[in-house]
Amino acid sequence: MTAVFKMMIPAGGKWSAQVGRGKQIRITAQGERANLACMLYNAKSPAERYNMPDTLKAQHTAMLTAGHVLMSDQGKVLASMIQDEVGWHDSLSGYTTRRGTDEKYGWTRYQTEGNKWYRSGEENFKVELFRHGLTGRDMVAPVNFFTKIVCQKDGAMRYVEQAVAQQTVILRTEMEVLVVFSNTPSPLDPSEHYLNAPVEIEILDAEPVKEDDICVNRCGENRRAFENTWHDNALLKGAY
């Protein structure tokens, strides 16, 4: 399968784009401790966006892997996780802030370090959202690809290392989506060293959804979310 688009997001980097329905977004970590934070929106109506509580509650999970879907706040499927070589992706721990980054990794600024300054997820997301007419008020809890966070009995969340170098996760877009990526550390990563793992993004054409699709059939809630999405897609077909 030939990639329609391919790029590398460097450590600390960011990227966003509108991606059409029926595409694969292939995400590959180029090193250990990779953490690609992602926010998702309906590209045609950004008021509809990824909803972490509904995604986890509907699928009875606290982590994401192949077979799971990323649901919107309107009960539809923004994207499906159709393949995953990692096995555990975090949807709980959020993104880094400027203050937290400075306190953990040391004070840096573009004026002194140039492009080597340590960016935070919060700043990256705000910059990319602004490019699409959105603001910090439109930020949501992100998915943190390649990161494993477990919840302990006392409620504390703990970072767990897992081998991710050259591992891939593939999303299939179920509607036209705005994807916003920030390649910045997990806020719970205990390392005192800022990450140094680029992440490769490839956009490819996806095969049509089949009746035996693992994401559609994972649970009844998934099928209903797909049906909501298919109905909307059918009504909007004339606008595509």
Coordinates of C-alpha atoms in Angstrom, one line a residue:
M1 CA 0.0 0.0 0.0
T2 CA 1.4 3.4 -1.0
A3 CA 1.4 6.2 1.4
V4 CA -0.6 9.3 0.4
F5 CA 1.5 11.4 2.8
K6 CA 4.5 10.8 5.0
M7 CA 6.3 12.9 7.6
M8 CA 8.4 12.7 10.8
I9 CA 7.5 14.6 13.9
P10 CA 10.7 15.3 15.8
A11 CA 11.0 15.1 19.6
G12 CA 9.2 18.1 21.0
G13 CA 7.5 18.7 17.6
K14 CA 3.9 19.1 16.7
W15 CA 1.7 18.7 13.6
S16 CA -2.0 18.9 12.7
A17 CA -4.1 18.3 9.5
Q18 CA -7.5 17.5 8.3
V19 CA -7.6 13.9 7.2
G20 CA -10.4 12.5 5.0
R21 CA -12.8 9.7 5.9
G22 CA -11.6 6.2 5.0
K23 CA -7.9 6.8 5.6
Q24 CA -5.3 5.0 7.6
I25 CA -3.1 7.0 10.0
R26 CA 0.0 4.8 10.6
I27 CA 2.0 6.0 13.6
T28 CA 5.4 4.5 14.2
A29 CA 7.7 5.3 17.2
Q30 CA 11.3 5.8 16.2
G31 CA 12.8 5.3 19.7
E32 CA 12.0 4.3 23.3
R33 CA 9.9 6.5 25.6
A34 CA 8.0 7.9 22.7
N35 CA 4.8 9.6 23.6
L36 CA 2.7 11.1 20.9
A37 CA -0.3 13.0 22.4
C38 CA -3.3 13.3 20.1
M39 CA -6.5 15.3 20.0
L40 CA -9.2 14.6 17.5
Y41 CA -12.1 16.7 16.2
N42 CA -14.8 16.4 13.6
A43 CA -13.2 18.5 10.8
K44 CA -16.6 19.7 9.5
S45 CA -17.9 20.6 13.0
P46 CA -15.0 20.9 15.5
A47 CA -17.5 21.4 18.4
E48 CA -17.7 17.6 18.1
R49 CA -14.5 16.2 19.5
Y50 CA -12.8 13.2 21.2
N51 CA -14.4 12.4 24.5
M52 CA -12.2 10.4 26.9
P53 CA -14.9 9.4 29.5
D54 CA -17.4 8.1 26.9
T55 CA -14.6 6.2 25.0
L56 CA -13.4 4.4 28.1
K57 CA -16.8 3.9 29.8
A58 CA -18.5 2.5 26.6
Q59 CA -15.8 0.0 26.0
H60 CA -15.2 -1.0 29.6
T61 CA -11.5 -0.2 29.5
A62 CA -8.9 2.1 31.0
M63 CA -6.5 1.7 28.1
L64 CA -6.6 1.6 24.3
T65 CA -5.4 -1.0 21.8
A66 CA -6.5 -2.7 18.6
G67 CA -10.3 -3.1 18.5
H68 CA -11.0 0.0 20.4
V69 CA -12.5 3.2 18.9
L70 CA -12.1 6.8 19.7
M71 CA -15.6 8.2 20.3
S72 CA -16.8 11.7 20.1
D73 CA -19.0 13.5 22.6
Q74 CA -21.9 12.9 20.3
G75 CA -21.7 9.1 20.4
K76 CA -20.0 8.7 17.0
V77 CA -16.7 7.1 16.0
L78 CA -14.0 9.6 15.0
A79 CA -11.3 6.9 14.4
S80 CA -10.8 3.2 15.0
M81 CA -7.6 1.4 16.2
I82 CA -7.4 -1.3 13.6
Q83 CA -3.9 -2.5 14.3
D84 CA -1.5 -2.2 17.2
E85 CA 1.9 -3.7 17.9
V86 CA 2.3 -2.1 21.3
G87 CA -0.8 -3.3 23.2
W88 CA -1.4 -0.4 25.6
H89 CA -2.0 3.3 25.0
D90 CA -2.8 5.8 27.6
S91 CA -6.0 8.0 27.7
L92 CA -5.8 9.2 31.3
S93 CA -2.7 11.2 32.1
G94 CA -3.1 14.3 29.9
Y95 CA -0.3 16.5 28.5
T96 CA 2.7 18.4 29.9
T97 CA 2.5 22.1 30.8
R98 CA 5.1 24.8 30.5
R99 CA 5.6 25.0 34.3
G100 CA 5.9 21.3 34.7
T101 CA 8.4 21.0 31.8
D102 CA 10.6 23.7 33.3
E103 CA 10.5 22.2 36.8
K104 CA 11.3 18.7 35.6
Y105 CA 13.8 19.2 32.7
G106 CA 15.2 22.6 33.4
W107 CA 14.5 26.1 32.2
T108 CA 14.8 26.5 28.4
R109 CA 13.6 29.1 25.9
Y110 CA 13.7 29.5 22.1
Q111 CA 15.7 32.7 22.5
T112 CA 18.6 30.9 24.1
E113 CA 18.3 27.2 22.9
G114 CA 16.7 27.8 19.4
N115 CA 14.9 24.7 18.2
K116 CA 16.4 22.6 21.0
W117 CA 14.2 24.2 23.7
Y118 CA 11.9 21.9 25.5
R119 CA 8.3 22.3 24.4
S120 CA 5.3 21.3 26.4
G121 CA 2.2 19.6 25.1
E122 CA 0.0 22.4 26.3
E123 CA 1.8 25.0 24.1
N124 CA 2.1 22.7 21.1
F125 CA -1.7 22.0 21.1
K126 CA -2.6 25.7 21.5
V127 CA -0.4 26.6 18.5
E128 CA -1.8 23.9 16.3
L129 CA -5.4 24.5 17.3
F130 CA -5.0 28.2 16.5
R131 CA -4.1 27.3 12.9
H132 CA -7.6 25.8 12.5
G133 CA -9.5 28.6 14.2
L134 CA -9.7 27.0 17.6
T135 CA -8.3 28.1 21.0
G136 CA -7.1 26.7 24.3
R137 CA -10.7 26.4 25.3
D138 CA -11.2 23.7 22.7
M139 CA -8.5 21.4 24.2
V140 CA -9.6 18.0 25.4
A141 CA -7.9 15.1 27.3
P142 CA -5.6 13.5 24.7
V143 CA -4.7 10.0 23.8
N144 CA -1.0 9.3 24.6
F145 CA 0.1 6.8 22.0
F146 CA 3.0 4.4 23.1
T147 CA 2.6 5.2 26.8
K148 CA 1.3 2.8 29.5
I149 CA -0.2 4.1 32.6
V150 CA -1.7 1.8 35.3
C151 CA -4.1 2.8 38.1
Q152 CA -3.1 1.3 41.5
K153 CA -5.6 0.3 44.2
D154 CA -5.1 3.6 46.1
G155 CA -6.1 5.5 42.9
A156 CA -2.5 6.6 42.0
M157 CA -1.5 6.4 38.4
R158 CA 1.9 4.9 37.6
Y159 CA 4.0 5.0 34.4
V160 CA 5.2 1.6 33.2
E161 CA 8.0 1.3 30.6
Q162 CA 7.2 -0.8 27.5
A163 CA 9.3 -1.4 24.4
V164 CA 7.9 0.8 21.7
A165 CA 10.9 1.5 19.3
Q166 CA 9.8 0.7 15.7
Q167 CA 6.3 -0.3 16.9
T168 CA 3.3 0.8 15.1
V169 CA -0.4 1.7 15.8
I170 CA -2.8 2.3 12.9
L171 CA -6.0 4.4 13.1
R172 CA -8.7 4.3 10.5
T173 CA -10.7 7.5 10.1
E174 CA -14.5 7.0 10.2
M175 CA -15.3 10.6 9.3
E176 CA -13.3 13.6 8.1
V177 CA -11.2 14.5 11.2
L178 CA -8.9 17.1 12.4
V179 CA -5.9 15.4 14.1
V180 CA -3.6 17.4 16.3
F181 CA -0.3 15.8 17.5
S182 CA 2.3 16.8 20.1
N183 CA 5.4 14.7 20.4
T184 CA 6.2 15.6 24.0
P185 CA 6.8 13.5 27.2
S186 CA 4.1 11.9 29.2
P187 CA 3.5 14.0 32.3
L188 CA 4.0 10.8 34.4
D189 CA 7.3 9.7 32.7
P190 CA 9.7 9.6 35.7
S191 CA 12.8 10.2 33.6
E192 CA 14.6 13.5 34.2
H193 CA 15.8 13.5 30.6
Y194 CA 13.5 15.1 27.9
L195 CA 12.5 12.5 25.3
N196 CA 14.5 12.1 22.1
A197 CA 12.2 9.8 20.0
P198 CA 10.8 11.0 16.7
V199 CA 7.5 9.6 15.5
E200 CA 6.7 8.8 11.9
I201 CA 3.2 9.6 10.5
E202 CA 2.0 8.0 7.3
I203 CA -1.5 8.6 5.7
L204 CA -2.7 5.7 3.5
D205 CA -6.0 4.7 1.9
A206 CA -8.0 2.2 4.1
E207 CA -10.0 -0.7 3.0
P208 CA -13.8 -0.4 3.4
V209 CA -15.2 -1.5 6.8
K210 CA -16.3 -5.2 6.6
E211 CA -19.0 -7.0 8.6
D212 CA -16.4 -8.9 10.6
D213 CA -14.5 -5.7 11.6
I214 CA -12.8 -6.1 15.0
C215 CA -13.7 -2.5 16.0
V216 CA -17.4 -2.7 15.0
N217 CA -17.9 -6.0 16.7
R218 CA -15.9 -5.5 19.9
C219 CA -19.1 -4.6 21.9
G220 CA -22.6 -3.4 21.4
E221 CA -21.7 0.2 22.3
N222 CA -19.1 0.2 19.4
R223 CA -21.7 -1.0 16.9
R224 CA -24.2 1.7 17.9
A225 CA -21.5 4.4 17.7
F226 CA -20.6 3.1 14.2
E227 CA -24.3 3.2 13.2
N228 CA -24.6 6.8 14.4
T229 CA -21.5 7.6 12.3
W230 CA -22.7 5.8 9.2
H231 CA -26.1 7.5 9.3
D232 CA -24.4 11.0 9.5
N233 CA -22.0 10.0 6.7
A234 CA -24.9 9.0 4.5
L235 CA -26.8 12.2 5.2
L236 CA -23.6 14.3 4.4
K237 CA -22.6 12.2 1.4
G238 CA -23.7 14.9 -1.1
A239 CA -21.3 17.4 0.6
Y240 CA -18.2 15.2 0.2

